[in-house]
Structures are given as C-alpha cells and as structure tokens.
C-alpha cells in the first residue's frame, strides 16, 4: 500500500520554494506548478511576477500546514 504525501514536507516546500511551484510538483498539481514556475522564472526579468508567485506559494504552504489543503493531486489525503 502506497503511503500518502507528507503534509509537513508540502507545507515547508510551499513556504520556502513556493515561488517556483515546488510544493505543487510534489503534490502532483503539475499544471498549477508549471504556472508558478513560469511566473517565478519571469520574475528574473519582471520582478512583480516573482513576488506574486512567492506570495501565492507562501499562502498555499500555510493552507497545507493548517489542513485547508489536505489532498494531493490524485485525491489522496496528506499524512
């Protein structure tokens, strides 16, 4: 039986590397992760997109840690 993804790992990834969508890649939300990654990379040229993506990732990290986001991209509960 496969074990679910770690809520703590996903939350910390969101807070620390959320601007690049790392937590969404980890959880299997690949489309959202690619959007965040593109915004993060564009931030090298247009700073505001990195700020937006980072705030987005930080908020999602907090939501994951508080349990508001409690499933991965496949619908499996986070552990």
Tab-separated table of C-alpha atoms in Angstrom:
chain	number	residue	atom	x	y	z
A	1	UNK	CA	0.000	0.000	0.000
A	2	UNK	CA	1.410	3.343	-1.029
A	3	UNK	CA	1.726	5.897	1.731
A	4	UNK	CA	0.383	9.423	1.184
A	5	UNK	CA	2.458	12.554	0.713
A	6	UNK	CA	3.698	14.427	3.766
A	7	UNK	CA	1.678	17.464	4.788
A	8	UNK	CA	4.684	18.957	6.596
A	9	UNK	CA	7.018	18.475	3.627
A	10	UNK	CA	4.494	20.019	1.234
A	11	UNK	CA	3.838	22.961	3.570
A	12	UNK	CA	7.523	23.714	4.092
A	13	UNK	CA	8.193	23.440	0.354
A	14	UNK	CA	5.347	25.896	-0.247
A	15	UNK	CA	6.703	28.397	2.257
A	16	UNK	CA	10.361	28.121	1.210
A	17	UNK	CA	10.197	27.357	-2.537
A	18	UNK	CA	6.573	28.154	-3.321
A	19	UNK	CA	7.516	30.862	-5.781
A	20	UNK	CA	8.781	28.130	-8.093
A	21	UNK	CA	5.818	25.797	-7.533
A	22	UNK	CA	7.927	23.051	-5.952
A	23	UNK	CA	5.182	22.104	-3.475
A	24	UNK	CA	2.665	21.703	-6.289
A	25	UNK	CA	5.040	19.452	-8.239
A	26	UNK	CA	5.464	17.396	-5.057
A	27	UNK	CA	1.703	17.101	-4.597
A	28	UNK	CA	1.024	16.308	-8.254
A	29	UNK	CA	-0.693	19.571	-9.223
A	30	UNK	CA	1.516	19.844	-12.299
A	31	UNK	CA	-0.436	22.453	-14.299
A	32	UNK	CA	-0.514	24.856	-11.350
A	33	UNK	CA	3.151	24.103	-10.640
A	34	UNK	CA	4.187	24.957	-14.204
A	35	UNK	CA	2.314	28.279	-13.991
A	36	UNK	CA	4.106	29.133	-10.737
A	37	UNK	CA	7.446	28.074	-12.205
A	38	UNK	CA	6.928	30.297	-15.268
A	39	UNK	CA	5.939	33.241	-13.054
A	40	UNK	CA	8.992	32.627	-10.890
A	41	UNK	CA	11.343	32.494	-13.865
A	42	UNK	CA	9.746	35.587	-15.396
A	43	UNK	CA	10.472	37.256	-12.065
A	44	UNK	CA	14.125	37.385	-13.079
A	45	UNK	CA	13.070	39.911	-15.720
A	46	UNK	CA	9.824	41.339	-14.300
A	47	UNK	CA	10.149	41.347	-10.517
A	48	UNK	CA	6.442	41.616	-9.787
A	49	UNK	CA	5.688	38.129	-11.117
A	50	UNK	CA	8.168	36.552	-8.697
A	51	UNK	CA	6.587	38.474	-5.822
A	52	UNK	CA	3.103	37.299	-6.834
A	53	UNK	CA	4.234	33.702	-7.249
A	54	UNK	CA	6.092	33.750	-3.922
A	55	UNK	CA	3.107	35.135	-2.015
A	56	UNK	CA	0.880	32.546	-3.710
A	57	UNK	CA	3.243	29.729	-2.690
A	58	UNK	CA	3.605	31.049	0.870
A	59	UNK	CA	-0.171	31.203	1.339
A	60	UNK	CA	-0.593	27.692	-0.075
A	61	UNK	CA	2.144	26.450	2.265
A	62	UNK	CA	0.262	27.842	5.251
A	63	UNK	CA	-3.025	26.374	3.960
A	64	UNK	CA	-1.380	22.963	3.629
A	65	UNK	CA	0.042	23.095	7.157
A	66	UNK	CA	-3.295	24.185	8.646
A	67	UNK	CA	-5.163	21.422	6.819
A	68	UNK	CA	-7.204	23.608	4.478
A	69	UNK	CA	-5.448	21.879	1.579
A	70	UNK	CA	-5.475	18.249	2.662
A	71	UNK	CA	-5.291	16.157	-0.540
A	72	UNK	CA	-2.697	15.657	-3.245
A	73	UNK	CA	-3.287	15.916	-6.984
A	74	UNK	CA	-4.651	12.357	-7.069
A	75	UNK	CA	-7.164	12.983	-4.291
A	76	UNK	CA	-5.173	11.041	-1.689
A	77	UNK	CA	-5.158	12.510	1.841
A	78	UNK	CA	-1.951	14.092	3.077
A	79	UNK	CA	-0.343	12.434	6.084
